[in-house]
């Protein structure tokens, strides 16, 4: 079995999926099932405080929590620090996620720009150092920059997660060569995180040598999220298999597949 | 007395433990994580930690995200 491991934990599936933007919890549950994923990302947010007015009984702010819909015996939960713009915010959010959750893992995001949601590498590296000291397993979402990835690895990151394209953009892998170089340099798993639009993007990420792919919008935002999740399941496996199989070199001109001798009429 | 709860002023009658505060808010303690004056609390301490006038409390849970 072609498994991969992060910080000593082994996964059979190389597809990691999110929980955001689904039209309903039941669609999300079916999509997760179809994806074959074993690891699922969640966000950490303030509980909506709603105290009943006019003397009525207090209303529970969350009769239904996200975790009510996720079988945590089947899926490994990866809390993120999405939306954090400073190392301090991200570290606080990671600590809260650890207490709310079931593990010391965190998908670390420190965003540097609102329009592109590109990471702030300096703050990301600083937050990685702090959290590694606190025994977190840190998976940082980073630019597709081999030098940034190396610095994160040196800071103790358990994997590096370069973006394929901006979060939610669906643009696909914008800089395939960088992903290839990151894979060549890294001694930790490389997970392409963000930018996948359709199945071929996920397959390409895997063909470039990525150890896994993380996506949310490409599945949740598809017209049929459950079918797209299945497509991504195939794509990640196909891309991985192709990577391991050793593709043929690219050539400028044709090279006939059928014999050139014994042609009728020659 | 007033505390700052998830960034907004919130009235409570008297100093309360974190467990009492969660009960007043009808929040299931098993579902959330709590930060008290910038310190993230272990769930086992919810019965001991007391929230007082002017304290900052953050109560979070998991929501959908990528």
Tab-separated table of C-alpha atoms in Angstrom, chain A:
chain	number	residue	atom	x	y	z
A	1	UNK	CA	0.000	0.000	0.000
A	2	UNK	CA	1.317	3.402	-1.039
A	3	UNK	CA	0.816	5.280	2.217
A	4	UNK	CA	2.308	8.518	3.452
A	5	UNK	CA	3.128	9.684	6.950
A	6	UNK	CA	3.249	12.985	8.769
A	7	UNK	CA	4.875	13.104	12.198
A	8	UNK	CA	4.605	9.333	12.501
A	9	UNK	CA	0.899	9.139	11.605
A	10	UNK	CA	0.178	7.143	8.456
A	11	UNK	CA	-2.551	7.907	5.935
A	12	UNK	CA	-3.803	5.734	3.077
A	13	UNK	CA	-5.551	8.577	1.291
A	14	UNK	CA	-3.504	11.421	-0.148
A	15	UNK	CA	-6.519	13.695	-0.397
A	16	UNK	CA	-7.315	16.065	2.466
A	17	UNK	CA	-10.643	17.904	2.324
A	18	UNK	CA	-12.282	20.862	4.025
A	19	UNK	CA	-15.652	21.430	5.653
A	20	UNK	CA	-16.424	24.975	4.471
A	21	UNK	CA	-18.977	26.322	1.993
A	22	UNK	CA	-21.164	23.209	1.713
A	23	UNK	CA	-24.849	23.765	0.936
A	24	UNK	CA	-25.838	21.419	3.767
A	25	UNK	CA	-24.219	19.091	6.298
A	26	UNK	CA	-25.637	16.041	4.525
A	27	UNK	CA	-23.991	17.014	1.221
A	28	UNK	CA	-20.720	17.523	3.114
A	29	UNK	CA	-20.941	14.090	4.735
A	30	UNK	CA	-21.601	12.394	1.377
A	31	UNK	CA	-18.794	14.333	-0.303
A	32	UNK	CA	-16.346	13.382	2.440
A	33	UNK	CA	-17.320	9.751	1.987
A	34	UNK	CA	-16.896	9.911	-1.803
A	35	UNK	CA	-13.528	11.646	-1.497
A	36	UNK	CA	-11.992	8.753	0.419
A	37	UNK	CA	-10.191	11.333	2.567
A	38	UNK	CA	-9.012	10.455	6.057
A	39	UNK	CA	-8.085	13.948	7.213
A	40	UNK	CA	-10.520	16.860	7.344
A	41	UNK	CA	-9.871	20.528	8.036
A	42	UNK	CA	-12.047	22.714	10.265
A	43	UNK	CA	-11.909	26.361	11.306
A	44	UNK	CA	-11.883	27.759	14.858
A	45	UNK	CA	-14.386	30.579	15.444
A	46	UNK	CA	-16.090	32.437	18.265
A	47	UNK	CA	-19.319	30.827	19.429
A	48	UNK	CA	-22.287	33.006	18.553
A	49	UNK	CA	-23.460	34.241	21.952
A	50	UNK	CA	-27.224	34.546	21.876
A	51	UNK	CA	-28.897	35.000	25.223
A	52	UNK	CA	-32.679	34.805	25.177
A	53	UNK	CA	-34.550	38.039	25.728
A	54	UNK	CA	-37.767	38.700	27.604
A	55	UNK	CA	-37.358	36.067	30.292
A	56	UNK	CA	-37.470	33.024	28.013
A	57	UNK	CA	-35.232	30.073	28.526
A	58	UNK	CA	-31.684	30.593	27.297
A	59	UNK	CA	-31.272	29.330	23.781
A	60	UNK	CA	-28.362	27.040	23.048
A	61	UNK	CA	-26.067	28.863	20.635
A	62	UNK	CA	-25.216	25.626	18.901
A	63	UNK	CA	-27.727	22.844	19.096
A	64	UNK	CA	-25.924	21.401	16.108
A	65	UNK	CA	-22.180	21.619	16.060
A	66	UNK	CA	-20.027	20.816	13.045
A	67	UNK	CA	-18.561	17.859	14.896
A	68	UNK	CA	-22.049	16.337	15.174
A	69	UNK	CA	-21.744	15.613	11.457
A	70	UNK	CA	-18.209	14.254	11.397
A	71	UNK	CA	-17.354	10.735	12.469
A	72	UNK	CA	-14.191	11.445	14.399
A	73	UNK	CA	-13.424	7.731	14.660
A	74	UNK	CA	-13.106	7.709	10.876
A	75	UNK	CA	-11.685	11.152	10.108
A	76	UNK	CA	-8.676	12.881	11.614
A	77	UNK	CA	-9.578	16.495	12.405
A	78	UNK	CA	-7.099	19.197	11.386
A	79	UNK	CA	-7.998	22.618	12.874
A	80	UNK	CA	-6.794	25.612	10.880
A	81	UNK	CA	-5.913	29.181	11.755
A	82	UNK	CA	-7.596	30.613	8.663
A	83	UNK	CA	-8.238	34.330	8.772
A	84	UNK	CA	-5.378	35.103	11.165
A	85	UNK	CA	-3.216	38.032	10.108
A	86	UNK	CA	-0.538	37.966	12.816
A	87	UNK	CA	1.626	35.273	14.380
A	88	UNK	CA	0.024	36.103	17.743
A	89	UNK	CA	-3.532	35.560	16.477
A	90	UNK	CA	-2.541	32.337	14.766
A	91	UNK	CA	-0.799	30.986	17.883
A	92	UNK	CA	-3.827	31.803	20.090
A	93	UNK	CA	-6.161	30.181	17.570
A	94	UNK	CA	-3.962	27.090	17.342
A	95	UNK	CA	-3.954	26.730	21.130
A	96	UNK	CA	-7.757	27.031	21.224
A	97	UNK	CA	-8.069	24.517	18.399
A	98	UNK	CA	-5.956	22.066	20.354
A	99	UNK	CA	-8.249	22.369	23.381
A	100	UNK	CA	-11.425	22.135	21.293
A	101	UNK	CA	-10.117	19.201	19.327
A	102	UNK	CA	-8.594	15.845	19.689
A	103	UNK	CA	-4.959	16.366	18.723
A	104	UNK	CA	-2.000	18.732	18.713
A	105	UNK	CA	-2.036	19.165	14.942
A	106	UNK	CA	-2.657	22.498	13.256
A	107	UNK	CA	-2.932	23.723	9.701
A	108	UNK	CA	-1.139	26.996	10.249
A	109	UNK	CA	-2.236	29.995	8.214
A	110	UNK	CA	-0.954	33.516	8.714
A	111	UNK	CA	-2.385	35.652	5.959
A	112	UNK	CA	-0.563	38.707	4.659
A	113	UNK	CA	-3.002	40.167	2.161
A	114	UNK	CA	-6.799	40.318	2.105
A	115	UNK	CA	-7.324	40.224	-1.634
A	116	UNK	CA	-5.027	37.333	-2.513
A	117	UNK	CA	-4.951	35.618	0.897
A	118	UNK	CA	-1.254	35.055	0.255
A	119	UNK	CA	0.665	34.018	3.379
A	120	UNK	CA	2.876	36.338	5.402
A	121	UNK	CA	5.980	34.158	5.355
A	122	UNK	CA	7.876	36.006	8.070
A	123	UNK	CA	4.972	35.741	10.528
A	124	UNK	CA	4.309	32.166	9.415
A	125	UNK	CA	7.853	31.093	10.249
A	126	UNK	CA	7.679	32.880	13.613
A	127	UNK	CA	4.360	31.198	14.503
A	128	UNK	CA	5.751	27.821	13.382
A	129	UNK	CA	8.717	28.191	15.756
A	130	UNK	CA	6.469	29.092	18.690
A	131	UNK	CA	4.024	26.237	18.101
A	132	UNK	CA	6.746	23.638	17.509
A	133	UNK	CA	8.206	24.613	20.909
A	134	UNK	CA	4.751	23.892	22.368
A	135	UNK	CA	4.782	20.397	20.810
A	136	UNK	CA	2.341	21.121	18.024
A	137	UNK	CA	2.511	19.203	14.766
A	138	UNK	CA	2.595	22.217	12.455
A	139	UNK	CA	1.465	22.056	8.828
A	140	UNK	CA	2.007	25.558	7.435
A	141	UNK	CA	0.139	26.898	4.402
A	142	UNK	CA	2.817	28.722	2.446
A	143	UNK	CA	3.744	30.345	-0.837
A	144	UNK	CA	5.031	28.105	-3.618
A	145	UNK	CA	8.517	29.255	-2.710
A	146	UNK	CA	11.232	26.615	-2.157
A	147	UNK	CA	13.217	28.953	0.117
A	148	UNK	CA	10.208	29.701	2.329
A	149	UNK	CA	9.474	25.973	2.505
A	150	UNK	CA	13.031	25.247	3.557
A	151	UNK	CA	12.842	27.874	6.309
A	152	UNK	CA	9.577	26.396	7.560
A	153	UNK	CA	11.115	22.953	7.594
A	154	UNK	CA	14.101	24.326	9.530
A	155	UNK	CA	11.624	25.909	11.974
A	156	UNK	CA	10.231	22.434	12.673
A	157	UNK	CA	7.230	22.143	10.355
A	158	UNK	CA	6.040	18.520	10.039
A	159	UNK	CA	5.029	19.118	6.415
A	160	UNK	CA	4.958	22.071	4.050
A	161	UNK	CA	1.803	23.091	2.228
A	162	UNK	CA	2.584	25.286	-0.770
A	163	UNK	CA	-0.341	26.860	-2.587
A	164	UNK	CA	-1.115	25.882	-6.171
A	165	UNK	CA	-2.968	29.172	-6.684
A	166	UNK	CA	-4.845	31.622	-4.422
A	167	UNK	CA	-7.339	30.059	-1.986
A	168	UNK	CA	-10.705	29.412	-3.625
A	169	UNK	CA	-9.496	30.656	-7.028
A	170	UNK	CA	-9.718	27.334	-8.855
A	171	UNK	CA	-6.872	28.434	-11.116
A	172	UNK	CA	-4.920	25.187	-10.816
A	173	UNK	CA	-1.182	24.821	-10.329
A	174	UNK	CA	0.252	28.179	-11.388
A	175	UNK	CA	3.905	27.326	-10.982
A	176	UNK	CA	4.417	23.610	-11.536
A	177	UNK	CA	8.176	23.938	-11.597
A	178	UNK	CA	8.243	25.432	-8.091
A	179	UNK	CA	6.149	22.559	-6.760
A	180	UNK	CA	8.617	20.144	-8.333
A	181	UNK	CA	11.586	21.961	-6.809
A	182	UNK	CA	9.906	22.143	-3.394
A	183	UNK	CA	9.396	18.369	-3.544
A	184	UNK	CA	13.020	17.848	-4.551
A	185	UNK	CA	14.340	19.970	-1.667
A	186	UNK	CA	11.955	19.015	1.135
A	187	UNK	CA	12.667	16.284	3.678
A	188	UNK	CA	9.095	16.487	4.976
A	189	UNK	CA	5.853	15.739	3.112
A	190	UNK	CA	4.726	18.333	0.569
A	191	UNK	CA	0.981	18.956	0.439
A	192	UNK	CA	-0.348	21.192	-2.324
A	193	UNK	CA	-2.935	23.308	-0.537
A	194	UNK	CA	-5.319	25.663	-2.331
A	195	UNK	CA	-5.958	26.589	-5.929
A	196	UNK	CA	-7.267	23.290	-7.281
A	197	UNK	CA	-10.253	23.830	-9.590
A	198	UNK	CA	-10.888	20.445	-11.104
A	199	UNK	CA	-9.641	16.881	-11.146
A	200	UNK	CA	-6.784	17.429	-13.603
A	201	UNK	CA	-5.309	20.084	-11.276
A	202	UNK	CA	-5.172	17.564	-8.454
A	203	UNK	CA	-3.688	14.930	-10.749
A	204	UNK	CA	-1.026	17.391	-11.916
A	205	UNK	CA	-0.087	18.220	-8.323
A	206	UNK	CA	0.445	14.533	-7.649
A	207	UNK	CA	2.339	13.992	-10.917
A	208	UNK	CA	4.734	16.747	-9.866
A	209	UNK	CA	5.533	14.670	-6.800
A	210	UNK	CA	3.320	16.187	-4.130
A	211	UNK	CA	2.692	13.763	-1.279
A	212	UNK	CA	-0.902	14.899	-0.906
A	213	UNK	CA	-3.409	17.552	-1.974
A	214	UNK	CA	-5.676	19.621	0.265
A	215	UNK	CA	-8.814	21.217	-1.135
A	216	UNK	CA	-12.146	22.664	-0.075
A	217	UNK	CA	-13.814	24.957	-2.604
A	218	UNK	CA	-13.140	22.741	-5.627
A	219	UNK	CA	-15.443	20.127	-4.088
A	220	UNK	CA	-17.843	22.202	-1.980
A	221	UNK	CA	-18.382	24.752	-4.747
A	222	UNK	CA	-18.923	22.260	-7.574
A	223	UNK	CA	-22.433	21.883	-8.961
A	224	UNK	CA	-22.391	18.286	-7.768
A	225	UNK	CA	-20.004	18.210	-4.793
A	226	UNK	CA	-20.399	14.481	-4.154
A	227	UNK	CA	-19.506	13.530	-7.741
A	228	UNK	CA	-16.611	16.019	-7.757
A	229	UNK	CA	-15.317	14.515	-4.523
A	230	UNK	CA	-15.252	11.136	-6.219
A	231	UNK	CA	-13.471	12.673	-9.218
A	232	UNK	CA	-10.833	14.120	-6.890
A	233	UNK	CA	-10.452	10.760	-5.195
A	234	UNK	CA	-9.632	9.187	-8.588
A	235	UNK	CA	-7.482	12.121	-9.689
A	236	UNK	CA	-5.236	12.043	-6.661
A	237	UNK	CA	-4.766	8.301	-6.957
A	238	UNK	CA	-4.213	8.492	-10.734
A	239	UNK	CA	-1.716	11.326	-10.390
A	240	UNK	CA	0.200	9.505	-7.704
A	241	UNK	CA	0.300	6.290	-9.711
A	242	UNK	CA	1.500	8.177	-12.791
A	243	UNK	CA	4.220	9.883	-10.739
A	244	UNK	CA	5.452	6.549	-9.460
A	245	UNK	CA	5.250	4.942	-12.896
A	246	UNK	CA	7.849	7.209	-14.511
A	247	UNK	CA	6.331	9.134	-17.391
A	248	UNK	CA	7.916	9.141	-20.852
A	249	UNK	CA	10.113	12.084	-21.828
A	250	UNK	CA	8.528	14.886	-23.849
A	251	UNK	CA	9.714	14.940	-27.480
A	252	UNK	CA	9.380	17.503	-30.222
A	253	UNK	CA	8.181	15.123	-32.954
A	254	UNK	CA	6.136	11.984	-33.459
A	255	UNK	CA	7.348	8.482	-32.701
A	256	UNK	CA	5.002	5.927	-34.263
A	257	UNK	CA	3.303	3.469	-31.946
A	258	UNK	CA	2.550	0.941	-34.700
A	259	UNK	CA	5.259	-0.949	-36.651
A	260	UNK	CA	6.661	0.926	-39.631
A	261	UNK	CA	7.372	-2.342	-41.530
A	262	UNK	CA	4.851	-4.571	-43.290
A	263	UNK	CA	2.543	-1.822	-44.395
A	264	UNK	CA	-0.030	-2.870	-47.036
A	265	UNK	CA	0.777	-1.683	-50.553
A	266	UNK	CA	4.378	-0.608	-49.915
